[in-house]
């Protein structure tokens, strides 16, 4: 299964500003772990990883403005 | 040659019928490129009777024509190539005006005819505009690739990748937006995820069943020592209550086995027994694993919510292993469960009542952790209702042969072997200190069963596997009748060797042994001689 290397996207559910990125490329990420913190209207929201895997790419940087539906990162799923 | 074959008949008509003069008319087709001047020929009365046509061959026009043809073909090829790569490609200028598009239309995605969009600024669109204008704005702002996904009203999932294109001076020149219908991919990924989750669930269930089966086989605790007998009597007494139990004991003494025994003896034996290793689950997930969450509690959460271990264990027992690893913020929440017997799932607003007996276990000294401030005092007292301390294996050597033979039997069966332990081998096992307790014993027996060449295991096979420790001498026990003198000498040898190892000088050794220095000196010399001959010291008991 793992050889398939399916990637999943971490998608921003709304427009906001990237406040914190908790992982770097190549890091192991567990499903449900907080990946990004986004600030919208002064409130901070946690964006969670949809799957367990390795951070494959990071599309944004801290302080970047993002829009709804935007792909913030991709996670390569690990199968076992 | 007839006029229509070479020239535009309309132009010719104008000249012949209206008497017009037409200059610099360009004729271009696949064969030629010429410049033509037309003039009427009139008779005396002024009537047009013919036309004079001057054709001028212009090579550059021909070249131009051919190039135009080439570009036309190129354009066609490009269109074909683009539409086979992506579902749809839009090309905008730096301000967001749609210049051209290619490829097939994604069905049901566009709500207006795309042809109408040419020449319009996508940033000003109302309909799909929110989607596109946002992407265009992002590309202009970030000057970097932007990927956005959107689900249309008809349920189509579309991935849009906006790429900025710069000229030599680094100015934004074009924006290319590639659209791809990923409805199917999204669905497949979702299904794959579900399938994985299911298989994981089945795997867990299978493991659980296997555990149960394995456990049923070795159901009764194996012991012969008074110490465990005492613990068992205590457990039988407390099993009928639903009070919180705190199991303490060194790593590997079998705390889970005792927890299961409490469960099996008690009134909750037909209800679930849920084991949670607090040290094995990442801290960030522990809360949702324990208390569950409601649907839609957070992005990436399972759409129907999750019950959590506490609700899974309702009416039964939850076994919290490695309780000392629980982070402080969750200790508060656990305290609440213990006090109120209710939980609030993450994202939930309603309190859920749970009827769960808690058995916690740890190999850490919780009292010390309380003093250090790493474990909450109030939680400690809540957990410490019925403390059960499980003595380490070295404090109950009577259990060692029983356990060793039990594991030998289990592993023989598992690996299809018929190894036996000699009395010597059992003696060695019994005299060992077992810092890893029952687990270490189990592992060593497994290793012996797997690696043994002969069916009979002797002491010499086991000794190299055990960690050397001073206790080895102390724990020697006598199993057969031997001449008293021989035994006395063996003990004497051991004691003198130990004293000399520890204190180095004969005078000090004599002091602790309570004999004269000359006695120690003489006997130690004998021991050294014996050792130099390769004989073992104090081993003949």
Coordinates of C-alpha atoms in Angstrom, one line a residue:
Chain A
X1 CA 0.0 0.0 0.0
X2 CA 2.7 2.4 1.0
X3 CA 4.4 2.1 -2.4
X4 CA 1.4 3.8 -4.0
X5 CA 2.4 7.0 -2.2
X6 CA -1.0 8.7 -2.2
X7 CA -0.7 12.3 -1.3
X8 CA -3.5 14.1 0.5
X9 CA -3.9 17.9 0.7
X10 CA -4.1 20.1 3.8
X11 CA -6.7 22.6 2.6
X12 CA -7.5 25.9 4.1
X13 CA -11.2 26.0 5.0
X14 CA -11.4 29.7 5.0
X15 CA -9.4 32.8 4.1
X16 CA -6.9 34.0 6.7
X17 CA -3.3 34.4 7.5
X18 CA -0.8 31.7 8.4
X19 CA 0.2 32.2 12.0
X20 CA 2.2 29.1 12.6
X21 CA 3.4 26.0 10.8
X22 CA 4.2 23.1 13.0
X23 CA 5.9 20.8 10.6
X24 CA 8.7 21.0 8.1
X25 CA 9.0 19.1 4.8
X26 CA 9.8 15.5 5.5
X27 CA 8.4 15.5 9.0
X28 CA 6.2 12.7 10.2
X29 CA 2.7 13.8 10.8
X30 CA -0.1 12.0 12.6
X31 CA -3.7 12.2 11.6
X32 CA -5.5 14.8 13.7
X33 CA -2.3 16.7 14.7
X34 CA -2.3 20.4 14.3
X35 CA -0.5 21.3 11.1
X36 CA -1.2 25.0 10.7
X37 CA -2.7 27.8 12.8
X38 CA -4.6 30.3 10.8
X39 CA -5.8 33.6 12.0
X40 CA -9.1 35.0 10.8
X41 CA -10.6 38.2 12.2
X42 CA -8.1 38.0 15.1
X43 CA -9.1 34.5 16.0
X44 CA -6.7 31.6 15.7
X45 CA -7.9 28.3 14.2
X46 CA -6.1 25.0 14.1
X47 CA -5.9 23.2 10.8
X48 CA -5.4 19.5 11.3
X49 CA -3.7 16.9 9.2
X50 CA -6.2 14.7 7.4
X51 CA -4.0 11.6 7.4
X52 CA -0.9 10.1 8.9
X53 CA 2.2 10.4 6.7
X54 CA 5.1 12.6 5.9
X55 CA 4.9 16.3 5.0
X56 CA 5.5 16.2 1.2
X57 CA 5.4 19.8 0.3
X58 CA 4.7 23.1 2.1
X59 CA 3.0 25.6 -0.2
X60 CA 2.8 28.6 2.2
X61 CA 5.0 30.4 4.6
X62 CA 4.4 32.0 7.9
X63 CA 2.6 35.3 7.5
X64 CA 1.1 34.4 4.1
X65 CA -2.4 35.3 3.3
X66 CA -4.5 32.3 2.2
X67 CA -7.9 31.9 0.6
X68 CA -10.6 29.3 1.1
X69 CA -9.9 26.0 -0.7
X70 CA -6.2 26.8 -1.0
X71 CA -3.8 23.9 -0.7
X72 CA -1.4 24.6 2.1
X73 CA 0.6 21.4 2.2
X74 CA 0.5 17.9 0.9
X75 CA 1.1 14.8 3.0
X76 CA 2.3 11.6 1.6
X77 CA 0.4 8.8 3.3
X78 CA 2.3 5.9 4.8
X79 CA 0.6 2.6 4.6
X80 CA 1.2 -0.4 6.8
Chain B
X1 CA -7.2 31.1 -67.0
X2 CA -10.5 32.4 -65.6
X3 CA -10.7 35.3 -63.3
X4 CA -12.3 33.4 -60.4
X5 CA -9.4 30.9 -60.2
X6 CA -6.8 33.5 -59.4
X7 CA -8.5 36.6 -58.3
X8 CA -11.3 37.5 -56.0
X9 CA -14.3 37.7 -58.4
X10 CA -15.9 40.4 -56.2
X11 CA -13.0 42.8 -56.6
X12 CA -13.0 42.2 -60.3
X13 CA -16.7 42.8 -60.5
X14 CA -16.3 46.2 -58.8
X15 CA -13.7 47.2 -61.3
X16 CA -15.6 46.0 -64.4
X17 CA -19.1 47.1 -63.4
X18 CA -18.5 50.3 -61.4
X19 CA -15.3 51.4 -63.1
X20 CA -13.4 51.6 -59.8
X21 CA -9.7 51.6 -59.5
X22 CA -8.3 49.3 -56.8
X23 CA -4.7 49.5 -55.8
X24 CA -2.5 47.4 -53.5
X25 CA -4.8 44.5 -53.2
X26 CA -3.1 41.6 -51.6
X27 CA -3.8 38.1 -52.8
X28 CA -2.4 35.3 -50.6
X29 CA -3.1 31.6 -50.8
X30 CA -1.1 28.4 -50.5
X31 CA 0.6 28.9 -53.8
X32 CA 1.3 32.6 -54.2
X33 CA 1.5 35.9 -52.5
X34 CA 1.1 38.9 -54.9
X35 CA 0.2 42.6 -54.8
X36 CA -2.4 43.4 -57.4
X37 CA -3.5 46.8 -58.9
X38 CA -6.8 46.9 -60.9
X39 CA -7.8 49.5 -63.4
X40 CA -10.8 49.7 -65.8
X41 CA -10.4 49.9 -69.6
X42 CA -13.0 52.1 -71.2
X43 CA -14.0 52.7 -74.9
X44 CA -14.7 56.1 -76.5
X45 CA -18.1 56.4 -74.9
X46 CA -16.7 55.8 -71.5
X47 CA -18.1 52.3 -71.0
X48 CA -16.0 49.8 -69.3
X49 CA -15.0 47.0 -71.7
X50 CA -12.2 45.3 -69.7
X51 CA -9.7 45.6 -66.9
X52 CA -6.0 45.9 -66.6
X53 CA -4.5 44.0 -63.8
X54 CA -0.9 44.4 -62.7
X55 CA 0.4 41.6 -60.5
X56 CA 3.5 42.1 -58.6
X57 CA 5.3 39.1 -57.0
X58 CA 6.3 40.0 -53.5
X59 CA 8.5 37.3 -51.9
X60 CA 8.2 38.8 -48.4
X61 CA 4.4 38.5 -48.6
X62 CA 4.7 34.9 -49.5
X63 CA 7.0 34.4 -46.6
X64 CA 4.6 36.1 -44.3
X65 CA 1.8 34.0 -45.6
X66 CA 3.6 30.8 -45.0
X67 CA 4.6 31.9 -41.5
X68 CA 1.0 32.7 -40.8
X69 CA 0.0 29.3 -41.9
X70 CA 2.7 27.8 -39.7
X71 CA 1.5 29.7 -36.7
X72 CA -2.1 28.7 -37.4
X73 CA -1.0 25.0 -37.4
X74 CA 1.1 25.5 -34.3
X75 CA -1.8 27.0 -32.6
X76 CA -3.9 24.0 -33.5
X77 CA -1.3 21.6 -32.2
X78 CA -0.9 23.6 -29.0
X79 CA -4.6 23.5 -28.4
X80 CA -4.6 19.8 -28.9
X81 CA -1.6 19.2 -26.6
X82 CA -2.9 21.5 -23.9
X83 CA -6.3 19.9 -23.9
X84 CA -4.8 16.4 -23.5
X85 CA -2.7 17.5 -20.5
X86 CA -5.1 19.4 -18.4
X87 CA -8.8 19.4 -18.6
X88 CA -8.8 23.1 -19.1
X89 CA -6.3 25.9 -19.4
X90 CA -7.0 29.7 -19.2
X91 CA -4.5 32.3 -20.2
X92 CA -5.0 35.8 -18.6
X93 CA -2.9 38.9 -18.9
X94 CA -1.3 40.5 -15.9
X95 CA -4.5 42.3 -15.0
X96 CA -6.7 39.2 -15.1
X97 CA -8.3 39.7 -18.5
X98 CA -9.1 36.3 -20.2
X99 CA -7.1 36.2 -23.4
X100 CA -7.7 32.6 -24.5
X101 CA -8.7 29.3 -23.2
X102 CA -8.1 25.8 -24.4
X103 CA -9.2 22.3 -24.0
X104 CA -12.5 20.7 -23.2
X105 CA -14.9 22.2 -20.9
X106 CA -15.3 20.6 -17.6
X107 CA -18.9 19.5 -17.7
X108 CA -21.3 21.0 -15.2
X109 CA -18.6 23.3 -13.8
X110 CA -19.0 26.5 -15.7
X111 CA -22.4 28.1 -15.2
X112 CA -22.0 30.5 -18.1
X113 CA -20.7 30.1 -21.7
X114 CA -17.0 30.5 -21.5
X115 CA -16.8 32.2 -24.9
X116 CA -18.6 35.2 -23.4
X117 CA -15.7 35.6 -20.9
X118 CA -13.0 36.3 -23.5
X119 CA -11.8 39.8 -23.1
X120 CA -13.4 40.2 -19.6
X121 CA -11.5 40.6 -16.5
X122 CA -12.0 37.5 -14.4
X123 CA -11.5 39.5 -11.2
X124 CA -14.7 41.3 -11.8
X125 CA -16.8 38.3 -12.4
X126 CA -19.8 37.6 -10.2
X127 CA -20.6 33.9 -10.7
X128 CA -17.5 31.7 -10.7
X129 CA -15.8 35.0 -10.0
X130 CA -15.4 34.5 -6.3
X131 CA -13.3 31.4 -7.1
X132 CA -11.3 32.8 -10.0
X133 CA -10.9 36.3 -8.9
X134 CA -9.5 35.0 -5.6
X135 CA -6.9 32.8 -7.4
X136 CA -6.0 35.6 -9.8
X137 CA -5.5 38.0 -6.9
X138 CA -3.4 35.4 -5.0
X139 CA -1.2 34.8 -8.0
X140 CA -0.7 38.6 -8.5
X141 CA 0.0 39.1 -4.8
X142 CA 2.2 36.1 -4.1
X143 CA 3.9 36.0 -7.5
X144 CA 4.1 32.3 -6.9
X145 CA 2.2 29.2 -7.9
X146 CA -1.2 28.9 -6.1
X147 CA -3.3 25.7 -5.9
X148 CA -6.9 25.9 -4.9
X149 CA -9.6 23.3 -4.9
X150 CA -13.3 24.1 -5.2
X151 CA -16.4 22.1 -5.2
X152 CA -19.0 23.4 -7.7
X153 CA -22.7 23.5 -7.0
X154 CA -23.2 20.4 -9.1
X155 CA -20.7 18.5 -7.0
X156 CA -17.7 18.7 -9.3
X157 CA -14.4 18.9 -7.5
X158 CA -12.0 21.1 -9.5
X159 CA -8.4 21.8 -8.8
X160 CA -7.1 25.1 -10.1
X161 CA -3.4 25.8 -10.3
X162 CA -2.5 29.4 -11.0
X163 CA 1.0 30.0 -12.4
X164 CA 2.5 33.5 -12.9
X165 CA 4.6 34.0 -16.0
X166 CA 7.2 36.8 -16.0
X167 CA 9.0 38.7 -18.8
X168 CA 12.7 39.2 -18.9
X169 CA 12.4 42.2 -16.7
X170 CA 10.6 40.2 -14.1
X171 CA 7.3 41.8 -14.6
X172 CA 4.2 39.7 -14.5
X173 CA 3.1 39.1 -18.0
X174 CA 0.6 36.3 -18.1
X175 CA -1.3 34.2 -15.6
X176 CA -2.0 30.6 -16.7
X177 CA -4.7 28.8 -14.8
X178 CA -4.9 25.1 -15.3
X179 CA -8.1 23.4 -14.2
X180 CA -8.5 19.7 -13.6
X181 CA -11.5 17.7 -12.7
X182 CA -10.4 15.9 -9.6
X183 CA -13.9 14.7 -8.6
X184 CA -12.9 11.1 -9.2
X185 CA -9.5 11.4 -7.5
X186 CA -11.0 12.9 -4.4
X187 CA -13.6 10.2 -4.3
X188 CA -11.0 7.5 -4.7
X189 CA -8.8 9.0 -2.1
X190 CA -11.7 9.2 0.3
X191 CA -12.6 5.6 -0.4
X192 CA -9.0 4.5 0.1
X193 CA -8.9 6.3 3.4
X194 CA -12.1 4.6 4.5
X195 CA -10.9 1.2 3.4
X196 CA -7.6 1.7 5.3
X197 CA -9.5 2.8 8.4
X198 CA -11.7 -0.3 8.1
X199 CA -8.8 -2.6 7.7
X200 CA -7.1 -1.0 10.7
X201 CA -10.3 -1.5 12.7
X202 CA -10.5 -5.1 11.6
X203 CA -6.9 -5.6 12.4
X204 CA -7.4 -4.2 15.9
X205 CA -10.4 -6.4 16.4
X206 CA -8.5 -9.4 15.2
X207 CA -5.7 -8.6 17.5
X208 CA -8.1 -8.2 20.3
X209 CA -9.7 -11.6 19.6
X210 CA -6.3 -13.2 19.3
X211 CA -5.3 -11.6 22.6
X212 CA -8.4 -12.9 24.3
X213 CA -7.8 -16.4 22.9
X214 CA -4.2 -16.3 24.0
X215 CA -5.3 -15.0 27.3
X216 CA -8.0 -17.7 27.7
X217 CA -5.3 -20.3 27.3
X218 CA -3.1 -18.9 30.0
X219 CA -6.0 -17.7 32.0
X220 CA -5.0 -18.4 35.5
X221 CA -2.1 -16.6 37.0
X222 CA 0.8 -18.8 37.5
X223 CA 2.3 -18.6 41.0
X224 CA 3.3 -20.6 44.0
X225 CA 4.6 -17.9 46.2
X226 CA 2.9 -16.6 49.3
X227 CA 3.4 -13.1 48.1
X228 CA 1.3 -13.5 45.0
X229 CA -1.2 -15.7 47.0
X230 CA -1.7 -12.7 49.3
X231 CA -2.1 -10.3 46.3
X232 CA -4.6 -12.7 44.8
X233 CA -6.7 -13.0 48.0
X234 CA -6.7 -9.2 48.0
X235 CA -7.8 -9.0 44.4
X236 CA -10.6 -11.5 45.0
X237 CA -11.9 -9.3 47.8
X238 CA -11.8 -6.1 45.7
X239 CA -13.0 -7.5 42.4
X240 CA -16.6 -7.3 43.4
X241 CA -16.4 -3.5 43.9
X242 CA -16.2 -1.0 41.2
X243 CA -13.6 1.1 42.9
X244 CA -10.6 2.5 41.2
X245 CA -7.5 0.2 41.4
X246 CA -4.0 1.4 41.1
X247 CA -1.5 -1.3 40.1
X248 CA 2.1 -0.6 40.9
X249 CA 5.1 -2.7 40.3
X250 CA 8.3 -2.9 38.3
X251 CA 8.3 -3.0 34.5
X252 CA 7.4 -6.5 33.3
X253 CA 5.8 -7.9 36.5
X254 CA 2.6 -8.5 34.6
X255 CA 0.4 -5.6 35.6
X256 CA -1.9 -6.2 32.6
X257 CA -2.4 -9.8 33.6
X258 CA -3.4 -8.7 37.1
X259 CA -5.8 -6.1 35.6
X260 CA -7.4 -8.7 33.5
X261 CA -7.7 -11.0 36.5
X262 CA -9.5 -8.3 38.4
X263 CA -11.8 -7.9 35.3
X264 CA -12.5 -11.6 35.0
X265 CA -13.2 -12.1 38.6
X266 CA -15.5 -9.1 38.9
X267 CA -19.1 -8.5 37.9
X268 CA -18.0 -6.6 34.7
X269 CA -16.4 -9.6 33.1
X270 CA -19.1 -9.8 30.4
X271 CA -18.7 -6.1 29.5
X272 CA -15.8 -4.5 27.6
X273 CA -12.2 -4.4 28.8
X274 CA -10.5 -1.5 27.1
X275 CA -6.7 -1.2 27.4
X276 CA -5.2 2.2 26.8
X277 CA -1.4 2.7 26.8
X278 CA -1.2 6.4 27.8
X279 CA 2.5 6.5 26.8
X280 CA 1.9 5.1 23.3
X281 CA -0.5 7.7 22.0
X282 CA 0.8 11.1 20.9
X283 CA -0.1 13.8 23.4
X284 CA -2.1 15.8 20.9
X285 CA -4.3 12.9 20.1
X286 CA -4.7 11.4 23.6
X287 CA -7.7 13.6 24.5
X288 CA -9.7 12.7 21.4
X289 CA -8.8 9.0 21.8
X290 CA -9.9 9.0 25.4
X291 CA -12.9 11.2 25.4
X292 CA -13.9 11.1 21.7
X293 CA -15.3 13.9 19.6
X294 CA -18.5 15.0 18.0
X295 CA -19.0 15.2 14.3
X296 CA -17.4 18.2 12.7
X297 CA -15.3 19.0 15.8
X298 CA -12.3 19.8 13.6
X299 CA -11.0 19.5 10.1
X300 CA -9.9 16.0 9.3
X301 CA -12.0 14.6 12.1
X302 CA -14.1 11.5 11.2
X303 CA -17.4 12.8 9.9
X304 CA -19.5 10.9 12.3
X305 CA -17.4 11.6 15.4
X306 CA -15.6 9.1 17.5
X307 CA -16.8 7.6 20.8
X308 CA -13.5 7.5 22.6
X309 CA -12.1 4.8 24.9
X310 CA -14.2 5.9 27.8
X311 CA -17.5 5.5 26.0
X312 CA -16.2 2.3 24.4
X313 CA -15.6 0.9 27.9
X314 CA -19.0 1.9 29.2
X315 CA -20.3 -0.6 31.9
X316 CA -16.9 -2.3 31.7
X317 CA -13.3 -1.6 32.7
X318 CA -10.8 0.8 31.2
X319 CA -7.2 -0.1 31.9
X320 CA -5.0 2.9 31.8
X321 CA -1.4 1.6 31.4
X322 CA 1.6 3.9 32.0
X323 CA -0.7 6.4 33.8
X324 CA 2.4 8.4 34.8
X325 CA 2.9 9.3 31.1
X326 CA -0.4 11.2 31.1
X327 CA 0.3 14.9 30.4
X328 CA -0.7 17.4 33.2
X329 CA -3.5 19.0 31.2
X330 CA -5.2 15.6 30.6
X331 CA -4.7 14.7 34.2
X332 CA -7.2 17.4 35.1
X333 CA -9.7 15.9 32.6
X334 CA -9.2 12.4 33.9
X335 CA -9.8 13.8 37.4
X336 CA -13.1 15.1 36.3
X337 CA -14.1 11.7 34.9
X338 CA -13.2 10.1 38.2
X339 CA -15.1 12.6 40.2
X340 CA -18.2 13.2 38.1
X341 CA -18.3 9.9 36.2
X342 CA -19.0 12.0 33.0
X343 CA -17.2 13.2 30.0
X344 CA -17.5 16.0 27.5
X345 CA -16.4 14.9 24.0
X346 CA -14.3 17.4 22.1
X347 CA -16.6 19.8 20.2
X348 CA -19.6 18.5 22.1
X349 CA -21.7 20.6 24.3
X350 CA -23.5 17.8 26.2
X351 CA -22.1 15.9 29.1
X352 CA -22.1 12.1 28.5
X353 CA -22.4 9.9 31.6
X354 CA -20.1 6.9 31.7
X355 CA -20.1 4.0 34.1
X356 CA -16.6 2.8 33.9
X357 CA -14.3 1.1 36.4
X358 CA -10.8 2.4 36.2
X359 CA -7.7 0.3 36.7
X360 CA -4.5 2.4 36.4
X361 CA -1.0 1.0 36.3
X362 CA 2.4 2.4 36.4
X363 CA 6.0 1.4 37.1
X364 CA 6.8 4.9 38.3
X365 CA 6.8 6.1 41.8
X366 CA 3.7 8.3 41.7
X367 CA 4.2 9.7 45.1
X368 CA 7.6 11.0 44.1
X369 CA 6.2 12.4 40.9
X370 CA 3.6 14.3 43.1
X371 CA 6.4 15.7 45.1
X372 CA 8.2 16.8 42.0
X373 CA 5.0 18.3 40.6
X374 CA 4.8 16.2 37.5
X375 CA 1.7 14.3 38.7
X376 CA -1.3 16.0 40.2
X377 CA -1.7 15.3 43.8
X378 CA -5.5 15.2 43.7
X379 CA -5.5 12.8 40.8
X380 CA -3.0 10.6 42.7
X381 CA -5.4 10.3 45.6
X382 CA -8.3 9.7 43.4
X383 CA -6.5 6.8 41.7
X384 CA -5.0 5.4 44.8
X385 CA -8.3 4.1 46.2
X386 CA -7.2 0.5 46.1
X387 CA -3.5 0.2 45.6
X388 CA -2.2 -3.2 44.6
X389 CA 1.6 -3.6 44.6
X390 CA 2.9 -6.5 42.6
X391 CA 6.2 -7.8 44.0
X392 CA 9.1 -8.2 41.5
X393 CA 10.1 -11.7 40.4
X394 CA 13.3 -11.7 42.5
X395 CA 11.3 -11.4 45.7
X396 CA 9.3 -14.5 44.9
X397 CA 11.8 -17.1 43.4
X398 CA 9.4 -19.9 44.0
X399 CA 7.4 -18.7 41.0
X400 CA 10.4 -18.8 38.6
X401 CA 10.4 -22.5 37.9
X402 CA 6.6 -22.6 37.5
X403 CA 6.7 -19.6 35.1
X404 CA 9.7 -20.9 33.2
X405 CA 8.0 -24.3 32.6
X406 CA 4.8 -22.6 31.7
X407 CA 6.5 -20.4 29.1
X408 CA 8.6 -23.4 27.9
X409 CA 5.4 -25.3 27.3
X410 CA 3.7 -22.3 25.5
X411 CA 6.7 -21.7 23.2
X412 CA 7.3 -25.4 22.5
X413 CA 3.8 -25.5 21.3
X414 CA 4.1 -22.3 19.3
X415 CA 7.3 -23.3 17.5
X416 CA 6.7 -27.0 17.4
X417 CA 9.6 -28.0 19.5
X418 CA 10.1 -30.3 22.5
X419 CA 12.8 -28.6 24.6
X420 CA 13.2 -29.5 28.2
X421 CA 14.9 -27.6 31.0
X422 CA 17.4 -29.5 33.2
X423 CA 17.3 -29.1 37.0
X424 CA 20.6 -27.2 36.7
X425 CA 19.1 -24.8 34.2
X426 CA 16.1 -24.1 36.5
X427 CA 18.5 -23.5 39.3
X428 CA 20.4 -20.9 37.3
X429 CA 17.1 -19.2 36.3
X430 CA 16.0 -19.2 39.9
X431 CA 19.2 -17.6 41.2
X432 CA 19.1 -14.8 38.7
X433 CA 17.8 -11.4 39.8
X434 CA 15.4 -10.8 36.9
X435 CA 15.6 -7.0 36.6
X436 CA 13.1 -7.3 33.7
X437 CA 10.8 -9.5 35.7
X438 CA 8.4 -11.9 34.1
X439 CA 8.7 -10.3 30.7
X440 CA 12.5 -10.9 30.7
X441 CA 11.9 -14.5 31.8
X442 CA 9.4 -15.0 29.0
X443 CA 11.7 -13.5 26.4
X444 CA 14.7 -15.6 27.6
X445 CA 12.7 -18.8 27.4
X446 CA 11.4 -17.9 24.0
X447 CA 15.0 -17.2 22.9
X448 CA 16.1 -20.6 24.3
X449 CA 13.3 -22.5 22.6
X450 CA 14.0 -20.8 19.3
X451 CA 17.8 -21.1 19.3
X452 CA 18.5 -24.3 21.2
X453 CA 20.3 -27.0 19.2
X454 CA 19.5 -29.8 21.6
X455 CA 16.2 -30.6 23.2
X456 CA 17.7 -30.6 26.7
X457 CA 18.7 -27.2 28.0
X458 CA 21.5 -27.1 30.4
X459 CA 22.7 -24.4 32.8
X460 CA 25.6 -23.6 30.5
X461 CA 23.1 -22.7 27.7
X462 CA 21.4 -20.2 29.9
X463 CA 24.2 -18.5 31.9
X464 CA 25.5 -16.5 28.9
X465 CA 22.0 -15.1 28.3
X466 CA 21.7 -13.6 31.8
X467 CA 23.1 -10.3 32.9
X468 CA 25.8 -10.8 35.5
X469 CA 24.9 -9.5 38.9
X470 CA 26.1 -10.0 42.4
X471 CA 22.8 -11.4 43.5
X472 CA 23.6 -14.5 41.5
X473 CA 25.6 -15.7 44.5
X474 CA 23.1 -14.7 47.1
X475 CA 20.1 -16.4 45.5
X476 CA 21.6 -19.8 45.4
X477 CA 19.3 -22.3 46.8
X478 CA 19.7 -25.9 47.7
X479 CA 17.7 -28.5 45.9
X480 CA 19.3 -31.8 46.8
X481 CA 20.9 -33.3 49.8
X482 CA 24.7 -32.9 49.7
X483 CA 27.3 -33.5 52.4
X484 CA 27.2 -30.6 54.9
X485 CA 30.9 -30.0 54.6
X486 CA 30.8 -29.6 50.9
X487 CA 28.0 -27.1 51.2
X488 CA 29.7 -25.2 54.0
X489 CA 32.8 -24.9 51.9
X490 CA 30.9 -23.7 48.9
X491 CA 29.1 -21.0 50.9
X492 CA 32.4 -20.1 52.5
X493 CA 34.1 -19.7 49.1
X494 CA 31.3 -17.5 47.9
X495 CA 31.3 -15.2 50.9
X496 CA 35.1 -14.8 50.9
X497 CA 35.1 -14.1 47.1
X498 CA 32.3 -11.5 47.6
X499 CA 34.0 -9.9 50.5
X500 CA 37.3 -9.7 48.6
X501 CA 35.6 -8.4 45.5
X502 CA 34.0 -5.7 47.5
X503 CA 36.7 -4.6 50.0
X504 CA 39.9 -5.6 48.1
X505 CA 42.0 -6.2 51.2
X506 CA 42.1 -9.3 53.4
X507 CA 42.0 -7.2 56.6
X508 CA 38.8 -5.5 55.6
X509 CA 37.3 -8.7 54.4
X510 CA 38.2 -10.4 57.7
X511 CA 36.5 -7.6 59.6
X512 CA 33.2 -7.9 57.7
X513 CA 33.3 -11.7 57.8
X514 CA 34.1 -11.7 61.5
X515 CA 37.1 -14.0 61.2
X516 CA 40.9 -13.5 61.5
X517 CA 42.8 -12.0 58.7
X518 CA 45.0 -15.1 58.4
X519 CA 42.0 -17.3 57.9
X520 CA 40.7 -15.1 55.1
X521 CA 44.2 -14.8 53.6
X522 CA 44.7 -18.6 53.6
X523 CA 41.2 -19.4 52.2
X524 CA 41.4 -16.8 49.6
X525 CA 44.7 -18.2 48.4
X526 CA 43.0 -21.6 48.0
X527 CA 40.2 -19.9 46.1
X528 CA 42.6 -18.2 43.8
X529 CA 44.4 -21.4 43.1
X530 CA 41.2 -23.1 42.4
X531 CA 40.2 -20.4 40.0
X532 CA 43.5 -20.5 38.2
X533 CA 42.9 -24.2 37.6
X534 CA 39.6 -23.2 36.0
X535 CA 37.4 -24.7 38.6
X536 CA 34.3 -22.9 39.6
X537 CA 33.9 -21.3 43.0
X538 CA 31.0 -22.1 45.2
X539 CA 29.2 -23.8 42.4
X540 CA 28.8 -27.2 43.8
X541 CA 25.8 -26.6 46.0

